[in-house]
Amino acid sequence: MDNYNIKLDRPKLTSEEIVQRKDFDTLMNNHEIIKRPFRKSPWFFGVTGMATIGLLLGGVYTFTSSSHKPEEQALQIVKNDSPKLEAKLVSLEVMEPAPEKVLAMQSPHENKRELKKVKNEKKNNYDNTNTLIENTVKPMVEEPAVQKEKKPSEPLDKSANVRSGYLDNHPRINGKIGGKLKMSEVENNFNILTDSEIEVLSFELHVVTEFGAKVYQNNSNALTNEMKNAILKQGVNSEIYFENIQGDVGGGKKMRLSPLKYSLSK
Amino acid sequence: MPINPIYHHTEEKLKEELLWVQAAQKNPKRFAPLYDKYYEQIFRYIYQRMDDKELAFDVTSQVFLKAMNNIERYEYRGVPFSSWLYRIAKSEVYQSFRDKKAKRTVSIESFQLEGMIEEWEEDRTEDNRKVLLSIIGGLKEEEVQLVEMRYFEKRSYREIGEILELTENNAKVKTHRIINKMKKIYRKSYGQL
């Protein structure tokens, strides 16, 4: 008996009583409400109306705020586009001439990396500094730089200034602006020269030893014995760097020339 | 045993009803004839299983609303439209029990109990009626449904099968098994009295 609520002889409802409760119109209305698409319901107009008003207000606000303060916007653009200040500070620091110094007592690999870093910084400095004096800038020649590199072993001819181009101001060792430098060439000594009237006044030699990177400085365009010994101690395929090469362009004016990099060979 | 005559339709009546259904599928306003025809039947089916009259009216409205909303899915299977309505009603009644946490009601007339006792060739005493009520109260839901439809609502096995989604024969076999089970319990209880 517990499972169900058993009703014995419950009073019966008459058909009239049941039929009285029939209401097809209400049923139809309820059906239409359920089946009515959202676009036809009052909610649709409410939601879309509110959204439209919101968009309009947003648009008006944006328009008015942007038209009243153009100078603020311009200032913001300038702030966003201006370069970082640190870059200039770094370049100024590197400009100072460095005496012979040991950069670090580290492993050769790390020293090499350190040296490259120093070199890059100096390169950046070089790039940022106007090393060419207006008077000495000569028009670009049609002959490309690569063609000049193809004949590095040609004897230097200062009168060859006539083929002047921007490479004429480039320092060279035995006519080469890079690539391989033979041990025999080092043993025979060499000078750093240019194809133009510019005379090299001083330069730095950077070599990487097992004790760290070493920098030698000389106030002439010639190799010193100390430098020569340091280079000869380097093995074949080692790299040597000539940095901070200062040149005299005449009239007491100095300019910094492009750095050099050579790989040692037999 | 007399059975409910409303359910049994002639072929003509079934065809007429199908036309009403097809019209209602095209236009919901044409659902009215079906609503008028089956409202009372469906209400009585629901009220038979519910204690609260008002709730029974609400559930009836819900059944017709669901039928109207889903009439496009209705498929004619050669049986009266009411079998589909009964299935919706059954589902809604059980949903209402779950929502209200109410017990299912079984409405029985005294003469119906006495008719069962007579069939079992027993005396129509007050004690026997109490024992039979106690046996009905202990049946499972599925068993009560079959006994209720067959003995208290006087439905044919075919109609029972269509409402409960059984074959006519299966409904018949299941009902006989339940009656035999009830008889056994009855005789066992009678012996103990």
Short mmCIF file of C-alpha atoms in Angstrom, two decimals:
data_model
loop_
_atom_site.label_atom_id
_atom_site.label_comp_id
_atom_site.label_asym_id
_atom_site.label_seq_id
_atom_site.Cartn_x
_atom_site.Cartn_y
_atom_site.Cartn_z
CA MET A 1 0.00 0.00 0.00
CA ASP A 2 2.95 2.30 0.57
CA ASN A 3 4.01 2.55 -3.10
CA TYR A 4 0.83 4.28 -4.29
CA ASN A 5 -1.80 6.65 -3.09
CA ILE A 6 -4.86 4.40 -3.59
CA LYS A 7 -8.17 6.27 -3.83
CA LEU A 8 -11.23 4.09 -3.41
CA ASP A 9 -14.53 5.36 -4.80
CA ARG A 10 -13.31 8.86 -5.49
CA PRO A 11 -16.14 11.19 -6.54
CA LYS A 12 -16.29 11.28 -10.34
CA LEU A 13 -16.15 14.43 -12.39
CA THR A 14 -18.97 14.93 -14.84
CA SER A 15 -18.32 15.50 -18.52
CA GLU A 16 -19.82 19.00 -18.26
CA GLU A 17 -17.34 19.90 -15.53
CA ILE A 18 -14.42 18.75 -17.65
CA VAL A 19 -15.65 20.36 -20.88
CA GLN A 20 -16.06 23.68 -19.06
CA ARG A 21 -12.31 23.81 -18.59
CA LYS A 22 -11.60 23.41 -22.27
CA ASP A 23 -9.98 26.56 -23.68
CA PHE A 24 -8.61 26.24 -27.16
CA ASP A 25 -7.91 29.99 -27.52
CA THR A 26 -5.54 29.97 -24.54
CA LEU A 27 -3.86 26.89 -25.95
CA MET A 28 -3.49 28.62 -29.31
CA ASN A 29 -2.00 31.73 -27.70
CA ASN A 30 0.49 29.66 -25.73
CA HIS A 31 1.43 27.81 -28.90
CA GLU A 32 2.02 31.07 -30.77
CA ILE A 33 4.21 32.42 -27.98
CA ILE A 34 6.37 29.30 -28.04
CA LYS A 35 6.52 29.01 -31.80
CA ARG A 36 6.85 32.75 -32.52
CA PRO A 37 10.25 33.57 -34.00
CA PHE A 38 12.47 35.84 -31.92
CA ARG A 39 12.37 38.63 -34.49
CA LYS A 40 8.61 38.93 -33.97
CA SER A 41 8.73 39.00 -30.19
CA PRO A 42 8.77 42.23 -28.13
CA TRP A 43 12.14 41.14 -26.73
CA PHE A 44 13.67 41.45 -30.18
CA PHE A 45 12.75 45.13 -30.45
CA GLY A 46 13.93 45.80 -26.92
CA VAL A 47 17.33 44.15 -27.39
CA THR A 48 18.01 45.53 -30.86
CA GLY A 49 16.81 48.99 -29.84
CA MET A 50 19.14 49.08 -26.83
CA ALA A 51 22.06 47.81 -28.92
CA THR A 52 21.47 50.47 -31.59
CA ILE A 53 21.27 53.27 -29.02
CA GLY A 54 24.47 51.97 -27.39
CA LEU A 55 26.32 51.94 -30.71
CA LEU A 56 25.13 55.44 -31.59
CA LEU A 57 26.18 56.84 -28.21
CA GLY A 58 29.55 55.09 -28.48
CA GLY A 59 30.11 56.48 -31.97
CA VAL A 60 29.17 60.03 -30.93
CA TYR A 61 31.43 59.87 -27.87
CA THR A 62 34.37 58.55 -29.92
CA PHE A 63 33.90 61.22 -32.57
CA THR A 64 33.67 64.11 -30.12
CA SER A 65 36.60 62.98 -27.98
CA SER A 66 38.87 62.52 -31.00
CA SER A 67 37.95 65.86 -32.64
CA HIS A 68 38.56 67.96 -29.50
CA LYS A 69 42.09 66.84 -28.66
CA PRO A 70 44.16 66.40 -31.83
CA GLU A 71 47.33 67.73 -30.15
CA GLU A 72 47.14 64.98 -27.52
CA GLN A 73 46.88 62.37 -30.22
CA ALA A 74 49.85 63.84 -32.07
CA LEU A 75 51.88 63.82 -28.86
CA GLN A 76 50.97 60.19 -28.30
CA ILE A 77 52.13 59.30 -31.82
CA VAL A 78 55.44 61.08 -31.28
CA LYS A 79 55.92 59.25 -27.99
CA ASN A 80 55.26 55.92 -29.58
CA ASP A 81 57.47 56.50 -32.61
CA SER A 82 60.51 58.10 -30.94
CA PRO A 83 63.60 55.85 -30.73
CA LYS A 84 65.00 54.73 -27.41
CA LEU A 85 67.51 56.99 -25.76
CA GLU A 86 69.87 54.20 -24.60
CA ALA A 87 71.14 53.57 -28.14
CA LYS A 88 72.76 56.99 -28.37
CA LEU A 89 74.37 56.74 -24.97
CA VAL A 90 76.04 53.45 -25.85
CA SER A 91 77.51 54.88 -29.05
CA LEU A 92 79.05 57.83 -27.20
CA GLU A 93 80.74 55.54 -24.74
CA VAL A 94 82.42 53.49 -27.43
CA MET A 95 83.81 56.54 -29.18
CA GLU A 96 86.56 56.93 -26.56
CA PRO A 97 89.90 55.47 -27.70
CA ALA A 98 90.74 52.32 -25.78
CA PRO A 99 94.33 51.57 -24.70
CA GLU A 100 95.72 48.08 -24.83
CA LYS A 101 93.69 46.05 -22.43
CA VAL A 102 92.65 42.54 -21.63
CA LEU A 103 88.94 42.31 -22.02
CA ALA A 104 88.38 39.25 -19.89
CA MET A 105 90.07 36.17 -18.57
CA GLN A 106 87.63 33.77 -20.01
CA SER A 107 87.60 30.78 -22.31
CA PRO A 108 88.58 31.51 -25.93
CA HIS A 109 85.10 30.78 -27.09
CA GLU A 110 83.56 33.27 -24.70
CA ASN A 111 86.26 35.78 -25.48
CA LYS A 112 85.51 35.50 -29.16
CA ARG A 113 81.91 36.17 -28.45
CA GLU A 114 82.82 39.12 -26.24
CA LEU A 115 85.11 40.46 -28.92
CA LYS A 116 82.39 40.20 -31.54
CA LYS A 117 80.10 42.07 -29.21
CA VAL A 118 82.64 44.86 -28.78
CA LYS A 119 83.14 44.92 -32.50
CA ASN A 120 79.45 45.16 -33.19
CA GLU A 121 79.10 47.99 -30.73
CA LYS A 122 81.90 49.82 -32.44
CA LYS A 123 80.38 49.14 -35.81
CA ASN A 124 77.13 50.59 -34.62
CA ASN A 125 79.02 53.57 -33.38
CA TYR A 126 80.69 53.87 -36.70
CA ASP A 127 77.43 53.64 -38.51
CA ASN A 128 75.89 56.31 -36.37
CA THR A 129 78.78 58.72 -36.79
CA ASN A 130 79.29 60.75 -39.89
CA THR A 131 82.87 59.73 -40.72
CA LEU A 132 82.88 61.26 -44.16
CA ILE A 133 83.66 64.90 -44.50
CA GLU A 134 81.46 66.64 -47.01
CA ASN A 135 84.37 67.88 -49.12
CA THR A 136 85.86 64.44 -49.50
CA VAL A 137 82.67 62.66 -50.46
CA LYS A 138 82.97 61.68 -54.05
CA PRO A 139 80.26 60.58 -56.40
CA MET A 140 79.49 56.88 -56.58
CA VAL A 141 81.14 55.10 -59.47
CA GLU A 142 79.28 52.70 -61.66
CA GLU A 143 81.81 49.99 -60.93
CA PRO A 144 80.38 47.91 -58.06
CA ALA A 145 82.33 47.11 -54.90
CA VAL A 146 82.47 43.41 -55.69
CA GLN A 147 84.51 44.02 -58.79
CA LYS A 148 87.10 45.86 -56.76
CA GLU A 149 87.33 42.96 -54.34
CA LYS A 150 88.15 40.64 -57.20
CA LYS A 151 91.54 42.34 -57.71
CA PRO A 152 92.95 42.71 -54.21
CA SER A 153 96.44 41.73 -55.19
CA GLU A 154 96.90 44.56 -57.65
CA PRO A 155 99.76 46.83 -56.69
CA LEU A 156 98.70 49.88 -54.82
CA ASP A 157 98.68 52.92 -56.87
CA LYS A 158 97.88 56.11 -55.06
CA SER A 159 97.38 57.82 -58.36
CA ALA A 160 94.48 55.44 -58.83
CA ASN A 161 92.46 57.95 -56.94
CA VAL A 162 90.81 58.69 -60.23
CA ARG A 163 88.72 55.56 -59.86
CA SER A 164 87.63 57.06 -56.64
CA GLY A 165 84.58 55.66 -55.03
CA TYR A 166 83.61 55.10 -51.50
CA LEU A 167 85.96 52.06 -51.36
CA ASP A 168 88.93 54.31 -51.95
CA ASN A 169 88.67 55.48 -48.38
CA HIS A 170 88.59 51.90 -47.15
CA PRO A 171 91.78 50.82 -45.35
CA ARG A 172 93.65 47.85 -46.83
CA ILE A 173 96.50 45.53 -46.02
CA ASN A 174 98.44 44.54 -49.12
CA GLY A 175 95.50 45.81 -51.16
CA LYS A 176 93.03 43.54 -49.41
CA ILE A 177 90.05 44.80 -47.49
CA GLY A 178 89.40 41.40 -45.88
CA GLY A 179 89.62 37.69 -46.56
CA LYS A 180 92.78 35.67 -46.08
CA LEU A 181 96.09 37.05 -44.82
CA LYS A 182 99.13 34.81 -45.27
CA MET A 183 101.57 34.23 -42.42
CA SER A 184 104.38 35.22 -44.79
CA GLU A 185 102.72 38.56 -45.38
CA VAL A 186 102.69 39.11 -41.61
CA GLU A 187 106.36 38.10 -41.31
CA ASN A 188 107.28 40.62 -44.01
CA ASN A 189 105.45 43.34 -42.09
CA PHE A 190 102.74 45.47 -43.65
CA ASN A 191 101.18 48.84 -43.45
CA ILE A 192 97.55 49.82 -43.44
CA LEU A 193 96.92 52.03 -46.41
CA THR A 194 94.05 53.42 -48.40
CA ASP A 195 93.59 54.01 -52.13
CA SER A 196 93.02 57.71 -51.50
CA GLU A 197 95.01 60.52 -49.94
CA ILE A 198 93.94 59.45 -46.46
CA GLU A 199 96.81 58.42 -44.24
CA VAL A 200 96.24 55.99 -41.43
CA LEU A 201 97.30 57.56 -38.14
CA SER A 202 96.48 54.83 -35.61
CA PHE A 203 94.73 51.52 -35.30
CA GLU A 204 93.99 48.73 -32.88
CA LEU A 205 94.70 45.04 -33.35
CA HIS A 206 92.33 42.62 -31.64
CA VAL A 207 93.44 39.02 -31.25
CA VAL A 208 91.83 36.22 -29.31
CA THR A 209 94.18 34.12 -27.20
CA GLU A 210 93.51 31.24 -24.87
CA PHE A 211 93.71 33.71 -21.98
CA GLY A 212 91.26 36.11 -23.42
CA ALA A 213 90.96 38.80 -26.03
CA LYS A 214 93.89 41.20 -26.34
CA VAL A 215 93.91 44.63 -27.86
CA TYR A 216 97.09 46.26 -29.16
CA GLN A 217 97.22 49.87 -30.19
CA ASN A 218 99.74 51.64 -32.42
CA ASN A 219 99.91 55.29 -33.38
CA SER A 220 101.11 54.64 -36.91
CA ASN A 221 99.94 52.62 -39.88
CA ALA A 222 102.65 49.95 -39.42
CA LEU A 223 102.64 46.66 -37.59
CA THR A 224 104.73 46.56 -34.41
CA ASN A 225 106.88 43.57 -33.43
CA GLU A 226 104.57 42.88 -30.51
CA MET A 227 101.61 42.81 -32.86
CA LYS A 228 103.47 40.62 -35.34
CA ASN A 229 104.38 38.11 -32.64
CA ALA A 230 100.81 38.09 -31.36
CA ILE A 231 99.48 37.37 -34.86
CA LEU A 232 102.07 34.68 -35.57
CA LYS A 233 101.11 32.98 -32.30
CA GLN A 234 97.62 32.58 -33.67
CA GLY A 235 97.08 29.40 -35.61
CA VAL A 236 96.03 29.08 -39.19
CA ASN A 237 92.33 29.88 -39.74
CA SER A 238 92.33 32.20 -36.71
CA GLU A 239 90.76 35.58 -37.18
CA ILE A 240 92.31 38.95 -36.43
CA TYR A 241 90.59 42.29 -36.29
CA PHE A 242 91.80 45.84 -36.96
CA GLU A 243 89.51 48.30 -35.25
CA ASN A 244 89.33 51.98 -34.48
CA ILE A 245 91.43 52.88 -37.52
CA GLN A 246 91.90 56.65 -37.54
CA GLY A 247 92.88 58.44 -40.75
CA ASP A 248 94.09 61.93 -41.63
CA VAL A 249 92.05 63.40 -44.47
CA GLY A 250 94.17 66.54 -44.69
CA GLY A 251 93.84 69.95 -43.16
CA GLY A 252 94.20 68.46 -39.70
CA LYS A 253 90.86 66.70 -40.03
CA LYS A 254 90.59 63.13 -38.80
CA MET A 255 88.12 60.45 -39.63
CA ARG A 256 87.50 56.99 -38.52
CA LEU A 257 87.89 54.33 -41.19
CA SER A 258 86.15 51.02 -41.62
CA PRO A 259 87.41 48.13 -39.50
CA LEU A 260 89.18 45.14 -41.07
CA LYS A 261 88.90 41.45 -40.49
CA TYR A 262 91.26 38.78 -41.81
CA SER A 263 91.54 35.06 -41.55
CA LEU A 264 95.09 33.75 -41.22
CA SER A 265 96.36 31.21 -43.76
CA LYS A 266 99.67 29.48 -44.57
CA MET B 1 -15.57 -7.52 -19.90
CA PRO B 2 -16.93 -4.33 -21.53
CA ILE B 3 -14.27 -2.17 -23.12
CA ASN B 4 -13.92 1.53 -23.92
CA PRO B 5 -15.84 2.07 -27.19
CA ILE B 6 -14.36 5.51 -28.00
CA TYR B 7 -10.98 4.14 -28.90
CA HIS B 8 -12.22 1.74 -31.54
CA HIS B 9 -12.57 3.55 -34.81
CA THR B 10 -13.77 2.39 -38.19
CA GLU B 11 -11.51 2.88 -41.20
CA GLU B 12 -13.61 5.87 -42.19
CA LYS B 13 -13.23 7.46 -38.78
CA LEU B 14 -9.46 6.90 -38.87
CA LYS B 15 -9.23 8.53 -42.31
CA GLU B 16 -11.30 11.47 -41.17
CA GLU B 17 -9.04 11.89 -38.16
CA LEU B 18 -5.96 11.72 -40.38
CA LEU B 19 -7.34 14.59 -42.47
CA TRP B 20 -7.75 16.64 -39.28
CA VAL B 21 -4.18 15.89 -38.32
CA GLN B 22 -2.87 16.85 -41.78
CA ALA B 23 -4.83 20.09 -41.64
CA ALA B 24 -3.45 20.84 -38.17
CA GLN B 25 0.08 20.17 -39.43
CA LYS B 26 -0.44 22.88 -42.04
CA ASN B 27 -2.33 25.31 -39.80
CA PRO B 28 -2.32 24.95 -35.98
CA LYS B 29 -5.74 26.58 -35.76
CA ARG B 30 -7.15 23.43 -37.37
CA PHE B 31 -6.10 21.47 -34.30
CA ALA B 32 -9.44 22.36 -32.64
CA PRO B 33 -11.41 19.24 -33.71
CA LEU B 34 -8.74 16.95 -32.27
CA TYR B 35 -8.66 18.98 -29.07
CA ASP B 36 -12.44 18.80 -28.71
CA LYS B 37 -12.55 15.10 -29.41
CA TYR B 38 -9.83 13.98 -27.02
CA TYR B 39 -9.77 16.56 -24.23
CA GLU B 40 -12.03 14.62 -21.86
CA GLN B 41 -10.37 11.27 -22.50
CA ILE B 42 -6.92 12.63 -21.84
CA PHE B 43 -8.05 14.51 -18.76
CA ARG B 44 -9.66 11.36 -17.31
CA TYR B 45 -6.50 9.36 -18.02
CA ILE B 46 -4.42 11.95 -16.15
CA TYR B 47 -6.89 12.45 -13.31
CA GLN B 48 -7.01 8.68 -12.79
CA ARG B 49 -3.34 8.88 -11.84
CA MET B 50 -3.30 12.17 -9.95
CA ASP B 51 -4.70 13.26 -6.63
CA ASP B 52 -5.00 16.96 -7.44
CA LYS B 53 -7.78 17.92 -9.87
CA GLU B 54 -6.34 21.34 -10.74
CA LEU B 55 -2.95 19.84 -11.39
CA ALA B 56 -4.63 17.30 -13.65
CA PHE B 57 -6.21 20.14 -15.69
CA ASP B 58 -2.83 21.87 -15.95
CA VAL B 59 -1.11 18.71 -17.09
CA THR B 60 -3.88 18.14 -19.65
CA SER B 61 -3.30 21.61 -21.11
CA GLN B 62 0.42 20.88 -21.19
CA VAL B 63 -0.20 17.65 -23.08
CA PHE B 64 -2.22 19.38 -25.80
CA LEU B 65 0.28 22.22 -26.04
CA LYS B 66 3.09 19.71 -26.60
CA ALA B 67 0.99 17.84 -29.14
CA MET B 68 0.31 21.06 -31.01
CA ASN B 69 3.94 22.14 -30.97
CA ASN B 70 5.13 18.78 -32.24
CA ILE B 71 2.31 17.83 -34.59
CA GLU B 72 4.65 18.19 -37.58
CA ARG B 73 6.55 15.15 -36.29
CA TYR B 74 3.44 12.97 -35.98
CA GLU B 75 3.39 9.92 -38.26
CA TYR B 76 0.21 8.00 -38.96
CA ARG B 77 0.52 4.28 -38.10
CA GLY B 78 -3.04 3.11 -38.64
CA VAL B 79 -4.08 3.67 -35.03
CA PRO B 80 -6.14 6.50 -33.54
CA PHE B 81 -4.45 9.83 -32.87
CA SER B 82 -5.27 9.35 -29.17
CA SER B 83 -2.53 6.70 -28.78
CA TRP B 84 0.03 9.45 -29.51
CA LEU B 85 -1.72 11.78 -27.06
CA TYR B 86 -1.72 9.07 -24.38
CA ARG B 87 2.00 8.59 -24.76
CA ILE B 88 2.58 12.32 -24.29
CA ALA B 89 0.20 12.28 -21.31
CA LYS B 90 2.04 9.36 -19.71
CA SER B 91 5.35 11.21 -20.03
CA GLU B 92 3.88 14.45 -18.64
CA VAL B 93 2.26 12.69 -15.68
CA TYR B 94 5.54 11.09 -14.63
CA GLN B 95 7.34 14.39 -15.15
CA SER B 96 4.82 16.04 -12.84
CA PHE B 97 5.38 13.36 -10.18
CA ARG B 98 9.10 14.03 -10.36
CA ASP B 99 8.65 17.81 -10.19
CA LYS B 100 6.18 17.75 -7.30
CA LYS B 101 7.77 14.74 -5.59
CA ALA B 102 4.23 13.38 -5.36
CA LYS B 103 3.10 9.79 -5.09
CA ARG B 104 1.27 8.21 -7.96
CA THR B 105 -2.46 7.81 -7.41
CA VAL B 106 -4.45 4.70 -8.27
CA SER B 107 -8.19 5.42 -8.42
CA ILE B 108 -10.34 2.33 -7.93
CA GLU B 109 -14.08 1.83 -7.69
CA SER B 110 -15.38 -0.74 -5.20
CA PHE B 111 -17.35 -2.55 -7.88
CA GLN B 112 -14.18 -2.96 -9.94
CA LEU B 113 -12.46 -4.67 -7.00
CA GLU B 114 -15.44 -6.92 -6.49
CA GLY B 115 -15.43 -7.79 -10.18
CA MET B 116 -11.82 -8.98 -9.88
CA ILE B 117 -12.61 -11.02 -6.78
CA GLU B 118 -15.54 -12.61 -8.55
CA GLU B 119 -13.31 -13.52 -11.49
CA TRP B 120 -11.05 -15.31 -9.06
CA GLU B 121 -14.12 -17.15 -7.66
CA GLU B 122 -13.69 -15.75 -4.19
CA ASP B 123 -16.19 -14.26 -1.76
CA ARG B 124 -16.79 -10.48 -1.98
CA THR B 125 -15.98 -9.81 1.66
CA GLU B 126 -14.47 -6.66 3.20
CA ASP B 127 -11.37 -8.65 4.19
CA ASN B 128 -10.86 -9.86 0.64
CA ARG B 129 -11.11 -6.27 -0.66
CA LYS B 130 -8.47 -5.15 1.84
CA VAL B 131 -6.16 -7.98 0.81
CA LEU B 132 -6.60 -7.10 -2.87
CA LEU B 133 -5.89 -3.40 -2.23
CA SER B 134 -2.78 -4.39 -0.31
CA ILE B 135 -1.63 -6.58 -3.24
CA ILE B 136 -2.19 -3.72 -5.74
CA GLY B 137 -0.23 -1.39 -3.47
CA GLY B 138 2.74 -3.77 -3.58
CA LEU B 139 2.89 -4.11 -7.38
CA LYS B 140 5.58 -2.54 -9.54
CA GLU B 141 4.74 0.53 -11.60
CA GLU B 142 4.61 -1.34 -14.90
CA GLU B 143 2.35 -4.00 -13.35
CA VAL B 144 -0.03 -1.42 -11.87
CA GLN B 145 -0.31 0.31 -15.27
CA LEU B 146 -1.43 -2.89 -16.98
CA VAL B 147 -3.95 -3.85 -14.26
CA GLU B 148 -5.27 -0.29 -14.11
CA MET B 149 -5.76 0.01 -17.88
CA ARG B 150 -7.30 -3.40 -18.29
CA TYR B 151 -9.51 -3.73 -15.17
CA PHE B 152 -10.24 -0.16 -14.04
CA GLU B 153 -10.25 1.74 -17.33
CA LYS B 154 -11.60 -1.16 -19.41
CA ARG B 155 -9.16 -0.73 -22.29
CA SER B 156 -8.57 -3.33 -24.96
CA TYR B 157 -5.20 -5.10 -25.16
CA ARG B 158 -4.65 -3.43 -28.51
CA GLU B 159 -5.08 0.03 -27.01
CA ILE B 160 -2.92 -0.89 -23.99
CA GLY B 161 -0.22 -2.08 -26.35
CA GLU B 162 -0.33 1.15 -28.35
CA ILE B 163 -0.13 3.37 -25.26
CA LEU B 164 2.63 1.35 -23.61
CA GLU B 165 4.40 0.68 -26.93
CA LEU B 166 3.92 -3.09 -26.71
CA THR B 167 2.36 -5.54 -29.14
CA GLU B 168 -1.24 -6.50 -28.43
CA ASN B 169 -0.17 -10.07 -27.64
CA ASN B 170 2.63 -8.96 -25.37
CA ALA B 171 0.25 -6.70 -23.44
CA LYS B 172 -2.12 -9.66 -23.05
CA VAL B 173 0.58 -12.07 -21.86
CA LYS B 174 2.05 -9.57 -19.42
CA THR B 175 -1.36 -8.77 -17.93
CA HIS B 176 -2.18 -12.48 -17.43
CA ARG B 177 1.13 -13.05 -15.69
CA ILE B 178 0.44 -10.18 -13.30
CA ILE B 179 -3.06 -11.46 -12.54
CA ASN B 180 -1.66 -14.95 -11.82
CA LYS B 181 0.96 -13.44 -9.56
CA MET B 182 -1.73 -11.44 -7.73
CA LYS B 183 -3.87 -14.58 -7.36
CA LYS B 184 -0.98 -16.47 -5.80
CA ILE B 185 -0.28 -13.67 -3.34
CA TYR B 186 -4.01 -13.38 -2.62
CA ARG B 187 -4.38 -17.10 -1.85
CA LYS B 188 -1.26 -17.10 0.25
CA SER B 189 -2.53 -14.11 2.23
CA TYR B 190 -6.04 -15.64 2.47
CA GLY B 191 -4.52 -18.76 4.02
CA GLN B 192 -2.71 -16.71 6.58
CA LEU B 193 -5.87 -14.87 7.63
#
